[in-house]
PDB file of N, CA, C and O in Angstrom, chain B, residues numbered from 101:
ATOM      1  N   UNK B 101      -1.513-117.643  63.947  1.00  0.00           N
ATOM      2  CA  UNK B 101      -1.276-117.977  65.345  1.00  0.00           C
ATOM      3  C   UNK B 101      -1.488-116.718  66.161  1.00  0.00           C
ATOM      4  O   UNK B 101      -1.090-115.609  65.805  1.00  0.00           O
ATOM      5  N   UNK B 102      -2.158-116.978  67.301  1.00  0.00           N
ATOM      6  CA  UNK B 102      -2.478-115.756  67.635  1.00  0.00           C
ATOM      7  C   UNK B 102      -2.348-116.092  69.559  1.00  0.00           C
ATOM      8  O   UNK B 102      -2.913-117.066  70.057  1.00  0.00           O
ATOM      9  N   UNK B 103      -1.517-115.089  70.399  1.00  0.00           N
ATOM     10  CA  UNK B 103      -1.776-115.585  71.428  1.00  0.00           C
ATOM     11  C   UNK B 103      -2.455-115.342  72.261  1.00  0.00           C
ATOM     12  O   UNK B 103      -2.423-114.112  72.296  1.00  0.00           O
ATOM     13  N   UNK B 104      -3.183-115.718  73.117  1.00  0.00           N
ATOM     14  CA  UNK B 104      -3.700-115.503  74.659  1.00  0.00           C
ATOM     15  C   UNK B 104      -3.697-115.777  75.731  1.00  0.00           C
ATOM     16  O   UNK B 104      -4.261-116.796  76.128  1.00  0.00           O
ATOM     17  N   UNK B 105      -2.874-114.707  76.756  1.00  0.00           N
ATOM     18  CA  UNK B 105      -2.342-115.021  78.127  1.00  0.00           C
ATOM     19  C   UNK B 105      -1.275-116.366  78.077  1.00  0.00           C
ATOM     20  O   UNK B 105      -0.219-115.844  77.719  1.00  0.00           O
ATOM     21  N   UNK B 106      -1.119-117.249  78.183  1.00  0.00           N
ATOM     22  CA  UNK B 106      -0.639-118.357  78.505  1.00  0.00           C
ATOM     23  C   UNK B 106      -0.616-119.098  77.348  1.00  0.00           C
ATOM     24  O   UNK B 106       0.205-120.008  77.225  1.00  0.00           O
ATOM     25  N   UNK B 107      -1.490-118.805  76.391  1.00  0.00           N
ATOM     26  CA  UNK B 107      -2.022-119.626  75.010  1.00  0.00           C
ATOM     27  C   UNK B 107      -1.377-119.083  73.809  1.00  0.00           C
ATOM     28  O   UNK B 107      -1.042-117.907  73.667  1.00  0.00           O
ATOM     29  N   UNK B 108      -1.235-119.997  72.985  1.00  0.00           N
ATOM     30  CA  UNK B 108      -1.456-120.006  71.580  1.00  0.00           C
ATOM     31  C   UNK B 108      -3.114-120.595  70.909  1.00  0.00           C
ATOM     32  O   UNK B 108      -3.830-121.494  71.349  1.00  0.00           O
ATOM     33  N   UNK B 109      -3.311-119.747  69.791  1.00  0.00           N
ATOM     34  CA  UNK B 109      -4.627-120.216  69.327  1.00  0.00           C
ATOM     35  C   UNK B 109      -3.916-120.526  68.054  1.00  0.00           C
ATOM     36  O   UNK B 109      -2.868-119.976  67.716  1.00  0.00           O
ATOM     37  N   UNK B 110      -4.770-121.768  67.118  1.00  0.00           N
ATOM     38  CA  UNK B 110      -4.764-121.307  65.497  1.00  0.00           C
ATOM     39  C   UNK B 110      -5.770-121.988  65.078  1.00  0.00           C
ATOM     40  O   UNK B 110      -5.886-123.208  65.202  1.00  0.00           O
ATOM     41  N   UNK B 111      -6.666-121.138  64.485  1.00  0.00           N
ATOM     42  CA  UNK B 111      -8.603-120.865  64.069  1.00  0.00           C
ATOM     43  C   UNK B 111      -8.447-121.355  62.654  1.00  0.00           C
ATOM     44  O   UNK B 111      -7.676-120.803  61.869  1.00  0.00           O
ATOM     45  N   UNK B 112      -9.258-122.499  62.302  1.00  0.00           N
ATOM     46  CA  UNK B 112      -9.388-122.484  61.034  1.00  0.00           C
ATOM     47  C   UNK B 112     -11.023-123.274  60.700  1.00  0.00           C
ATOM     48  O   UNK B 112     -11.621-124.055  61.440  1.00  0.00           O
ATOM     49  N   UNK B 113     -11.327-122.904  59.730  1.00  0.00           N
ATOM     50  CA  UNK B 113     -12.747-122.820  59.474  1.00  0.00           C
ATOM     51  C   UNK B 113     -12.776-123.946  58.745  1.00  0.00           C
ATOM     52  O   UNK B 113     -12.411-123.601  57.621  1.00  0.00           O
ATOM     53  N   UNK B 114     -13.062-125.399  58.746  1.00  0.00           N
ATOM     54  CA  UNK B 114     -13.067-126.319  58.520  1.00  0.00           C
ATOM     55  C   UNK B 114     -14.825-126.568  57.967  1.00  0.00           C
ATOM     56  O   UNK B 114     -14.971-127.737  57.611  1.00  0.00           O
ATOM     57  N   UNK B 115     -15.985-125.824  57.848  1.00  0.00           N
ATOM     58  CA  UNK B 115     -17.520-126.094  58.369  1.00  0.00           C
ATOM     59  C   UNK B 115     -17.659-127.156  57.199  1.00  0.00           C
ATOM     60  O   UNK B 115     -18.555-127.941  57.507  1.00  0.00           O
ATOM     61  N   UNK B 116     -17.098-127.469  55.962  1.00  0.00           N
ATOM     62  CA  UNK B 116     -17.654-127.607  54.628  1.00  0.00           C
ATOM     63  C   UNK B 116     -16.892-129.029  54.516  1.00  0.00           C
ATOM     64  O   UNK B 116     -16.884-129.629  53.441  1.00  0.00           O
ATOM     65  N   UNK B 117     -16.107-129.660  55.920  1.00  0.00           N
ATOM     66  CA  UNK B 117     -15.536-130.833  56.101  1.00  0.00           C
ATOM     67  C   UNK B 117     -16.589-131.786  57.215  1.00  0.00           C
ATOM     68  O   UNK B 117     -17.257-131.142  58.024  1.00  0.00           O
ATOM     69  N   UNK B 118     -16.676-133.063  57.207  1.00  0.00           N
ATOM     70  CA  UNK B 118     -16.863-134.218  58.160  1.00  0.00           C
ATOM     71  C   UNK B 118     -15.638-134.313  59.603  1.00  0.00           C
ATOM     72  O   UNK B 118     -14.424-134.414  59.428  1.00  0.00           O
ATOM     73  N   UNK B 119     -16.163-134.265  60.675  1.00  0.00           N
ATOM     74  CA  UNK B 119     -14.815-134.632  61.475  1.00  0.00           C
ATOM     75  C   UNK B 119     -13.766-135.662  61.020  1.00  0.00           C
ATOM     76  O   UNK B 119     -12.560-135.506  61.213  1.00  0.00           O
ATOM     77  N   UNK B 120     -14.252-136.615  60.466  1.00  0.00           N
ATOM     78  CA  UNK B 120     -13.755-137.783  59.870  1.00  0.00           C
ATOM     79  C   UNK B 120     -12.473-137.733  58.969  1.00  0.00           C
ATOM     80  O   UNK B 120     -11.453-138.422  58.954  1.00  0.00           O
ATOM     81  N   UNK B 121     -12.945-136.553  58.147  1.00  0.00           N
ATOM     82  CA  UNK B 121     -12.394-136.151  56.985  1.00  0.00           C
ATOM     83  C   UNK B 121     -11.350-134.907  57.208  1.00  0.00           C
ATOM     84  O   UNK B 121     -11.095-134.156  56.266  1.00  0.00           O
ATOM     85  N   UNK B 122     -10.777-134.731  58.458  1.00  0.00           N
ATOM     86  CA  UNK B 122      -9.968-133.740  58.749  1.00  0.00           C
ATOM     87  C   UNK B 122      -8.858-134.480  59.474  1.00  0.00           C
ATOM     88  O   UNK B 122      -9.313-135.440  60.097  1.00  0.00           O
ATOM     89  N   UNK B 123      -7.460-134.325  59.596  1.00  0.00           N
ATOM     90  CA  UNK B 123      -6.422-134.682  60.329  1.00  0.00           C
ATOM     91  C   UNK B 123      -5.428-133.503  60.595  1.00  0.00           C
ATOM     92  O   UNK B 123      -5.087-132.611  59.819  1.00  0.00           O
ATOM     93  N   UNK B 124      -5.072-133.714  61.815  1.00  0.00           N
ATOM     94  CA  UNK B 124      -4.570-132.454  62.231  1.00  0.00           C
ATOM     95  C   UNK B 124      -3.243-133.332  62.649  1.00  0.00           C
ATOM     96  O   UNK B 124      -3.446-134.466  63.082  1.00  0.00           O
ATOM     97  N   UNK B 125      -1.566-132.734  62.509  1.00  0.00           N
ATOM     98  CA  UNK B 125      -0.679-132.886  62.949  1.00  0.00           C
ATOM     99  C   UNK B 125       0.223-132.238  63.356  1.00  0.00           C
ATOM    100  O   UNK B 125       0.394-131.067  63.019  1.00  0.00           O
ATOM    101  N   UNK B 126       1.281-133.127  64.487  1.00  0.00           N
ATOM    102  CA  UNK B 126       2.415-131.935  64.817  1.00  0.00           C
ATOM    103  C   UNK B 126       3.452-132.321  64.882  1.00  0.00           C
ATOM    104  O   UNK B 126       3.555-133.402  65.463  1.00  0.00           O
ATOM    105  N   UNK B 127       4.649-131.728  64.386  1.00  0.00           N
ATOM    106  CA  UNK B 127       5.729-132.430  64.213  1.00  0.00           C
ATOM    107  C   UNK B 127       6.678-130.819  64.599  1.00  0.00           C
ATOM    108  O   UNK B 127       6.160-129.747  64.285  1.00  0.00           O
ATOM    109  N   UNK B 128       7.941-130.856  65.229  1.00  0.00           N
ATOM    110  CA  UNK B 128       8.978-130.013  65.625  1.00  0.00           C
ATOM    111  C   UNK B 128       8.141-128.152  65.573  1.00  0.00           C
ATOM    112  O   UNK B 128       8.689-127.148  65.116  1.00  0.00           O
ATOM    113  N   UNK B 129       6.857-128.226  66.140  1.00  0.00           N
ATOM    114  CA  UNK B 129       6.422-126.239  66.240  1.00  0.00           C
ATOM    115  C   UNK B 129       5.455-126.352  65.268  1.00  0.00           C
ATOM    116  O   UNK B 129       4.634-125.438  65.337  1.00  0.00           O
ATOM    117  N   UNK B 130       5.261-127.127  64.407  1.00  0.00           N
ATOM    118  CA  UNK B 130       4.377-127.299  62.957  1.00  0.00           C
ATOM    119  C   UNK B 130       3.563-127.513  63.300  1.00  0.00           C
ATOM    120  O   UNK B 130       3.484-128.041  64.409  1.00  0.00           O
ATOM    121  N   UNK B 131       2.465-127.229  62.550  1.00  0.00           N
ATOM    122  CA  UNK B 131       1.151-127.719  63.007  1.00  0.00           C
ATOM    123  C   UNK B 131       0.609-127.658  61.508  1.00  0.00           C
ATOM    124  O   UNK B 131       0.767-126.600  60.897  1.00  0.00           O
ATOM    125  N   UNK B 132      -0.168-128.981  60.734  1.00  0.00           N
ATOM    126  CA  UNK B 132      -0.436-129.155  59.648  1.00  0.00           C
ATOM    127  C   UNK B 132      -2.138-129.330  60.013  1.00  0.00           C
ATOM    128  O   UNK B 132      -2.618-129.983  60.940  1.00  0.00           O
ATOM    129  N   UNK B 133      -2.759-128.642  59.123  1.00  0.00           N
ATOM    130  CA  UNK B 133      -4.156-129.087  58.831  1.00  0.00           C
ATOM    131  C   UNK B 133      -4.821-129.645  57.503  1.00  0.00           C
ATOM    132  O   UNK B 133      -5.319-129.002  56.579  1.00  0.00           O
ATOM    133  N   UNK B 134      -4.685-131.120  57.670  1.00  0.00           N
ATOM    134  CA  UNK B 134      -5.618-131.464  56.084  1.00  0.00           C
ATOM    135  C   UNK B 134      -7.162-132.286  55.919  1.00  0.00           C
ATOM    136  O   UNK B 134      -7.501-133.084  56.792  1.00  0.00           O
ATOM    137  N   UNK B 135      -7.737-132.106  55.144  1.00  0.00           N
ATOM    138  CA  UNK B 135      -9.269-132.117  55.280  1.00  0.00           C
ATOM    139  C   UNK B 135      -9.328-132.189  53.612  1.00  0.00           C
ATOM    140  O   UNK B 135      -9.102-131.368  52.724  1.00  0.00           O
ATOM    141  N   UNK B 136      -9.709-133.463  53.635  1.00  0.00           N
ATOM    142  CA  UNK B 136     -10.824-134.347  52.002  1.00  0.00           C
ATOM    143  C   UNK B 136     -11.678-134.083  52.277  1.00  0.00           C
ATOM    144  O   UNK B 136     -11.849-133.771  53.455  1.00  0.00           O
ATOM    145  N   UNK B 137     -13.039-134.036  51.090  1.00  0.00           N
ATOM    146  CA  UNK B 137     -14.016-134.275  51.098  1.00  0.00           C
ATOM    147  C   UNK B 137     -14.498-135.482  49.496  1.00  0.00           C
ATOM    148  O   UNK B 137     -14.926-134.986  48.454  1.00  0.00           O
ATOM    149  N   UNK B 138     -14.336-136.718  49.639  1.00  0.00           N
ATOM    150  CA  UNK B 138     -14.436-137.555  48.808  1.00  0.00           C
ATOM    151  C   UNK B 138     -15.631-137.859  48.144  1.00  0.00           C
ATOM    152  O   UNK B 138     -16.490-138.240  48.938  1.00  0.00           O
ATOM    153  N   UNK B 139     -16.081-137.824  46.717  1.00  0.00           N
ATOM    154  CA  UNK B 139     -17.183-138.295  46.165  1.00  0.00           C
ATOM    155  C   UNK B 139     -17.664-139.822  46.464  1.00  0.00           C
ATOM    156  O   UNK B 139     -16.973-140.820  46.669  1.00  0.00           O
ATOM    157  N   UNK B 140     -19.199-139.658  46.416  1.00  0.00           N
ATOM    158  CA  UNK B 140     -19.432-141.176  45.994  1.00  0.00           C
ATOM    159  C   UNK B 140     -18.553-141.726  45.088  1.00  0.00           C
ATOM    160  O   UNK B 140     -18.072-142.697  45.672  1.00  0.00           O
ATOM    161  N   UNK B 141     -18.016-141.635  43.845  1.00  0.00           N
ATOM    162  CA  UNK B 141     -17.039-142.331  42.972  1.00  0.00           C
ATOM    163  C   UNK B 141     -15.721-142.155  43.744  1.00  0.00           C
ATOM    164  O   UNK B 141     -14.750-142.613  43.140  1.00  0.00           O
ATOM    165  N   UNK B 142     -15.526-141.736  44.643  1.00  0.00           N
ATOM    166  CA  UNK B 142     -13.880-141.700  44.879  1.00  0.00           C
ATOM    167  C   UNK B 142     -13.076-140.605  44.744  1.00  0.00           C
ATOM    168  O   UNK B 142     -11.943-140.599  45.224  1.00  0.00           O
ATOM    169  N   UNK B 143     -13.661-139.408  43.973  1.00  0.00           N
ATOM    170  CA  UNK B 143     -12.814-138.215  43.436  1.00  0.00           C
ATOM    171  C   UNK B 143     -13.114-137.364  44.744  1.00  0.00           C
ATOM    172  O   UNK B 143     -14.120-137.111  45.408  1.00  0.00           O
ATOM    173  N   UNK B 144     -11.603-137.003  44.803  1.00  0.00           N
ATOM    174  CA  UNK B 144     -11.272-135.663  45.738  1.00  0.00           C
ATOM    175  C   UNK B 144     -12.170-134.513  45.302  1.00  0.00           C
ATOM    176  O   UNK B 144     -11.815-133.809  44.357  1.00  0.00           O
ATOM    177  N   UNK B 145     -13.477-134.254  46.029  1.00  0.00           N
ATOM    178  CA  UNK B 145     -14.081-132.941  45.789  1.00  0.00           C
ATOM    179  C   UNK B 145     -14.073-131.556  46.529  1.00  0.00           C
ATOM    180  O   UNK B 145     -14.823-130.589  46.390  1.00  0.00           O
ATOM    181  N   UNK B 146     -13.348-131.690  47.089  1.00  0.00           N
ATOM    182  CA  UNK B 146     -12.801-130.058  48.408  1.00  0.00           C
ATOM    183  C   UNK B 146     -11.608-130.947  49.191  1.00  0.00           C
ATOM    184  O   UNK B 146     -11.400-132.104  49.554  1.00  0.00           O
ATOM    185  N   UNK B 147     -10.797-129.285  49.207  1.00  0.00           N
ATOM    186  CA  UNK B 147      -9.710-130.222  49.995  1.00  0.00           C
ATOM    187  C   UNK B 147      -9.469-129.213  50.336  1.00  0.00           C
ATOM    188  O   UNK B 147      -9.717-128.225  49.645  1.00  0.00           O
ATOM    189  N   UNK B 148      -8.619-129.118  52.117  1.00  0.00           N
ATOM    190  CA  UNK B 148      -7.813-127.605  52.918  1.00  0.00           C
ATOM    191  C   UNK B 148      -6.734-128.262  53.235  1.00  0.00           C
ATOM    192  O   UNK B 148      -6.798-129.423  53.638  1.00  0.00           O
ATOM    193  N   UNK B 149      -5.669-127.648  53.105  1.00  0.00           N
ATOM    194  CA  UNK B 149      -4.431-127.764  53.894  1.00  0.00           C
ATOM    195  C   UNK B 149      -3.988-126.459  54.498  1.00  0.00           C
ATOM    196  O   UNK B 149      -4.083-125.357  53.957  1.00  0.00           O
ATOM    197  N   UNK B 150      -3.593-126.669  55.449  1.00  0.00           N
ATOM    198  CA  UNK B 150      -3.237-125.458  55.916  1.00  0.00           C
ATOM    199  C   UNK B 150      -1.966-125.406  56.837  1.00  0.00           C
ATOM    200  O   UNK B 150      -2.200-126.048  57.861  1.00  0.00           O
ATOM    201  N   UNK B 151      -0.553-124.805  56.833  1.00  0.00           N
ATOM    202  CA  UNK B 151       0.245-125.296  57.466  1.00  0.00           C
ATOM    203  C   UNK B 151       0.824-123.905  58.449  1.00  0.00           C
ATOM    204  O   UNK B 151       0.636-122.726  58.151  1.00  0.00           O
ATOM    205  N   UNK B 152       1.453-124.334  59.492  1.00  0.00           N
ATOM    206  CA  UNK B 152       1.519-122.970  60.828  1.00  0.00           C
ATOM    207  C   UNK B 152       2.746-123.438  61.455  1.00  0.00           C
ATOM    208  O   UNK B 152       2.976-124.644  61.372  1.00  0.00           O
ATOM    209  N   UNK B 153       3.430-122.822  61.962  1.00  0.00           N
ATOM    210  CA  UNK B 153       4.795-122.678  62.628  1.00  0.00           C
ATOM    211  C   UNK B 153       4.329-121.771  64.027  1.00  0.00           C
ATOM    212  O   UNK B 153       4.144-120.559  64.141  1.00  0.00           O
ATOM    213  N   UNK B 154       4.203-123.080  65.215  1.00  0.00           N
ATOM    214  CA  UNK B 154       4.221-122.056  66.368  1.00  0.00           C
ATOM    215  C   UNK B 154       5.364-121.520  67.088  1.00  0.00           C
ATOM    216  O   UNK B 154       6.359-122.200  67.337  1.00  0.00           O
ATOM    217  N   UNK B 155       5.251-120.538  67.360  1.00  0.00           N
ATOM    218  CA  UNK B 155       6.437-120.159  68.183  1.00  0.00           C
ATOM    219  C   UNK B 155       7.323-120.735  68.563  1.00  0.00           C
ATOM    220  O   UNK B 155       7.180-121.945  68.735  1.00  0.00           O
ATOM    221  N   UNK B 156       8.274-120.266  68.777  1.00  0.00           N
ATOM    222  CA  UNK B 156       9.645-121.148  69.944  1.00  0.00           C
ATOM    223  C   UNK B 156       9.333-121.628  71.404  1.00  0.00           C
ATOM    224  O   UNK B 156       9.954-122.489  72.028  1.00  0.00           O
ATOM    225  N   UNK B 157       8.273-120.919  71.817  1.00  0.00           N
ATOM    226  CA  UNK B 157       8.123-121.158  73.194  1.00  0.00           C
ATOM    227  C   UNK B 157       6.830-122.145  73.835  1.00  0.00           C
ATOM    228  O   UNK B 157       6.121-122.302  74.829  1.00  0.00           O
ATOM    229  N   UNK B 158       6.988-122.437  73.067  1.00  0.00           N
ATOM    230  CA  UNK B 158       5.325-123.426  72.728  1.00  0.00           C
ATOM    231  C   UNK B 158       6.058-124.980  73.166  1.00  0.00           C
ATOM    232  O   UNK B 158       7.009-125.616  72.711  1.00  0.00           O
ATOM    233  N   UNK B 159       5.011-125.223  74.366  1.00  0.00           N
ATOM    234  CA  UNK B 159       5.306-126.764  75.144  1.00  0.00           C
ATOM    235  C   UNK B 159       4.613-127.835  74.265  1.00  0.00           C
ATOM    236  O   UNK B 159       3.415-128.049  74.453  1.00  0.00           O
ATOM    237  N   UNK B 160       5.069-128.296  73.627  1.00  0.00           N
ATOM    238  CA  UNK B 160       4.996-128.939  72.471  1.00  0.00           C
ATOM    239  C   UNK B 160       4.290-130.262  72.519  1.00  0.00           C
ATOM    240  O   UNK B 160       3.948-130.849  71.492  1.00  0.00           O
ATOM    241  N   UNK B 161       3.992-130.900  74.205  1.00  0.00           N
ATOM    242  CA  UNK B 161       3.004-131.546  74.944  1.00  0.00           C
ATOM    243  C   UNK B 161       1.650-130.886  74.976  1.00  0.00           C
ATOM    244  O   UNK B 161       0.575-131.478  75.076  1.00  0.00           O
ATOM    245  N   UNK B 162       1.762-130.103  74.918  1.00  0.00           N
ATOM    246  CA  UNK B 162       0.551-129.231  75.106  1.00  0.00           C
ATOM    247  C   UNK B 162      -0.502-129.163  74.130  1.00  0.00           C
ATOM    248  O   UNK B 162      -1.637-128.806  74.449  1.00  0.00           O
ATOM    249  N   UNK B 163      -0.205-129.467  73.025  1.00  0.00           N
ATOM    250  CA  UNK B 163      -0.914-128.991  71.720  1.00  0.00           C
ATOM    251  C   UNK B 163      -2.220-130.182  71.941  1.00  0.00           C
ATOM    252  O   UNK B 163      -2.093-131.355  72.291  1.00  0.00           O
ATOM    253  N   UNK B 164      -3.197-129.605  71.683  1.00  0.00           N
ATOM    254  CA  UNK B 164      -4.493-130.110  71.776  1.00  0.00           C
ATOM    255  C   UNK B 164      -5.512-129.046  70.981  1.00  0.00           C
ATOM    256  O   UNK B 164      -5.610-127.822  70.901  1.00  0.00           O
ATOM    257  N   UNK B 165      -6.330-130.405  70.348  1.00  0.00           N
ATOM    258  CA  UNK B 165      -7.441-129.516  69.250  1.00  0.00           C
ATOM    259  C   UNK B 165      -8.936-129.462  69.874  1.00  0.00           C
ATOM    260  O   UNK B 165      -9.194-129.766  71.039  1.00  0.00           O
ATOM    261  N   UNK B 166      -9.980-128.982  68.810  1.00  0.00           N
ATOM    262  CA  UNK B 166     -11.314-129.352  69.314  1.00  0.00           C
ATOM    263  C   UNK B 166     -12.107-128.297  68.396  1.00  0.00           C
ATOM    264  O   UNK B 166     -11.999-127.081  68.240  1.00  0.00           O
ATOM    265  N   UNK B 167     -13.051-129.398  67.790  1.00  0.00           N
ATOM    266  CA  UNK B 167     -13.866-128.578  66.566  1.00  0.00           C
ATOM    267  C   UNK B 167     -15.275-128.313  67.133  1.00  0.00           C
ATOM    268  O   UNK B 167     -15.953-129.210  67.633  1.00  0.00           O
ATOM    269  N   UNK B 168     -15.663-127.073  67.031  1.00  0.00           N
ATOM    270  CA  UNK B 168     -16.910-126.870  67.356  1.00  0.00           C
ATOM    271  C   UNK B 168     -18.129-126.976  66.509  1.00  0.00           C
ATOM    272  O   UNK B 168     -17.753-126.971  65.337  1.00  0.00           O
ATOM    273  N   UNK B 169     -19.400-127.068  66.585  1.00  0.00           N
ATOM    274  CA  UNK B 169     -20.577-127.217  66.383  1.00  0.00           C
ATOM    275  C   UNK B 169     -20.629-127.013  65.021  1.00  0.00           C
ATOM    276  O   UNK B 169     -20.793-127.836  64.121  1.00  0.00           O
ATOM    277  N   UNK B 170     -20.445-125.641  64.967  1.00  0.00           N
ATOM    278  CA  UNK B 170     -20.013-124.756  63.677  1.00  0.00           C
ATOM    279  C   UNK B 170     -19.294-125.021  62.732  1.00  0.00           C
ATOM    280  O   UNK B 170     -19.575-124.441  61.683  1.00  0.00           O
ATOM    281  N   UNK B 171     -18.268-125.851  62.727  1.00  0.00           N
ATOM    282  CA  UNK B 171     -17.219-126.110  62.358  1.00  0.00           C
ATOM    283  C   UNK B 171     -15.807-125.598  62.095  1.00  0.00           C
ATOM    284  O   UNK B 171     -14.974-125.892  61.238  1.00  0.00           O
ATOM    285  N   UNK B 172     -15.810-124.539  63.343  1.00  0.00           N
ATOM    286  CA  UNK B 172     -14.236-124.225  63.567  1.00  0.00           C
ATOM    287  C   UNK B 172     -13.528-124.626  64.370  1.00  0.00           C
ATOM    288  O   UNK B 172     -14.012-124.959  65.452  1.00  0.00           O
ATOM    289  N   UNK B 173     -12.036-124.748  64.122  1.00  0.00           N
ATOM    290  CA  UNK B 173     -11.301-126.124  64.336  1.00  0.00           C
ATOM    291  C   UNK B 173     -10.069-125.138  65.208  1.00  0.00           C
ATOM    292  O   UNK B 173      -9.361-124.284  64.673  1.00  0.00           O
ATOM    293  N   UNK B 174     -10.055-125.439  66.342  1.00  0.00           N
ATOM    294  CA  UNK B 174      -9.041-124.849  67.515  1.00  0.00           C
ATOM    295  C   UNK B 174      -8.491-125.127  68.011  1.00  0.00           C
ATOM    296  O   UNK B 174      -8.904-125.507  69.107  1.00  0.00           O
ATOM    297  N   UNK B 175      -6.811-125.240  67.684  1.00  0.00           N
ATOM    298  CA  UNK B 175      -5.789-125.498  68.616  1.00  0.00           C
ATOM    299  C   UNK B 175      -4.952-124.642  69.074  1.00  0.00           C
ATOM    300  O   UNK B 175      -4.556-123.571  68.615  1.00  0.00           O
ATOM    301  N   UNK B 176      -4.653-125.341  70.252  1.00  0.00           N
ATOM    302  CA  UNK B 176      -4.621-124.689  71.640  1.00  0.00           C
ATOM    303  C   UNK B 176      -3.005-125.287  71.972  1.00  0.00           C
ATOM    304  O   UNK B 176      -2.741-126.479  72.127  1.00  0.00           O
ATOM    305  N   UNK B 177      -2.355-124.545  72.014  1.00  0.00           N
ATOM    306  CA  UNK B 177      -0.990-125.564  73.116  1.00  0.00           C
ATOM    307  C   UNK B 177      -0.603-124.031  73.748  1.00  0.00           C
ATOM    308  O   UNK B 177      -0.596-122.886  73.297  1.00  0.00           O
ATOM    309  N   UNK B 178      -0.270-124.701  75.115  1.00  0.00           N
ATOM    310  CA  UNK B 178       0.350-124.012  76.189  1.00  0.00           C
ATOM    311  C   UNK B 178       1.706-123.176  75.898  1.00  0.00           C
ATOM    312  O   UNK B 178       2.595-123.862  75.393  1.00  0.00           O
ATOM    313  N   UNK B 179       1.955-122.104  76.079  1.00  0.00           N
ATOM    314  CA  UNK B 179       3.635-121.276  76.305  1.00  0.00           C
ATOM    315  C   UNK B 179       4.399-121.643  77.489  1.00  0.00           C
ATOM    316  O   UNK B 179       3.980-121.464  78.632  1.00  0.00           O
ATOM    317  N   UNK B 180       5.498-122.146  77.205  1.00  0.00           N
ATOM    318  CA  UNK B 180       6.386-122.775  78.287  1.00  0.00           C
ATOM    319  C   UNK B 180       6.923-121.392  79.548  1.00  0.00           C
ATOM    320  O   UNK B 180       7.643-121.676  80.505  1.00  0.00           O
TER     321      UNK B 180
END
């Protein structure tokens, strides 16, 4: 977690996932990142989880994502 001005960031490099195949959640400051990548047969073949604790001061309305081109995955929530 990293901040800027007004922001919280947290960067994670998702490129080797489908948008499809990524879910991002938030529950009490948490912020969970998980991402399958499923075979034709069904078998789990790459998988990320990644889990983050934002700050105390973090407007917890605020939290909003957005994956770029590239495939890095950026959320953003506002400091109260």
């Amino acid at each position: 977690v990293r901040a800027q001005g007004d922001t919280y960031q947290v960067v994670a490099d998702v490129s080797q996932f489908e948008p499809p195949d990524i879910v991002v959640t938030t529950s009490n400051c948490h912020v969970a990142i998980q991402a399958e990548k499923v075979a034709e047969d069904g078998t789990v073949c790459d998988s990320f989880t990644h889990k983050c604790q934002l700050p105390e001061d973090t407007d917890p309305l605020s939290v909003s994502c957005s994956l770029t081109e590239a495939g890095t995955l950026v959320i953003t929530a506002r400091r109260r």
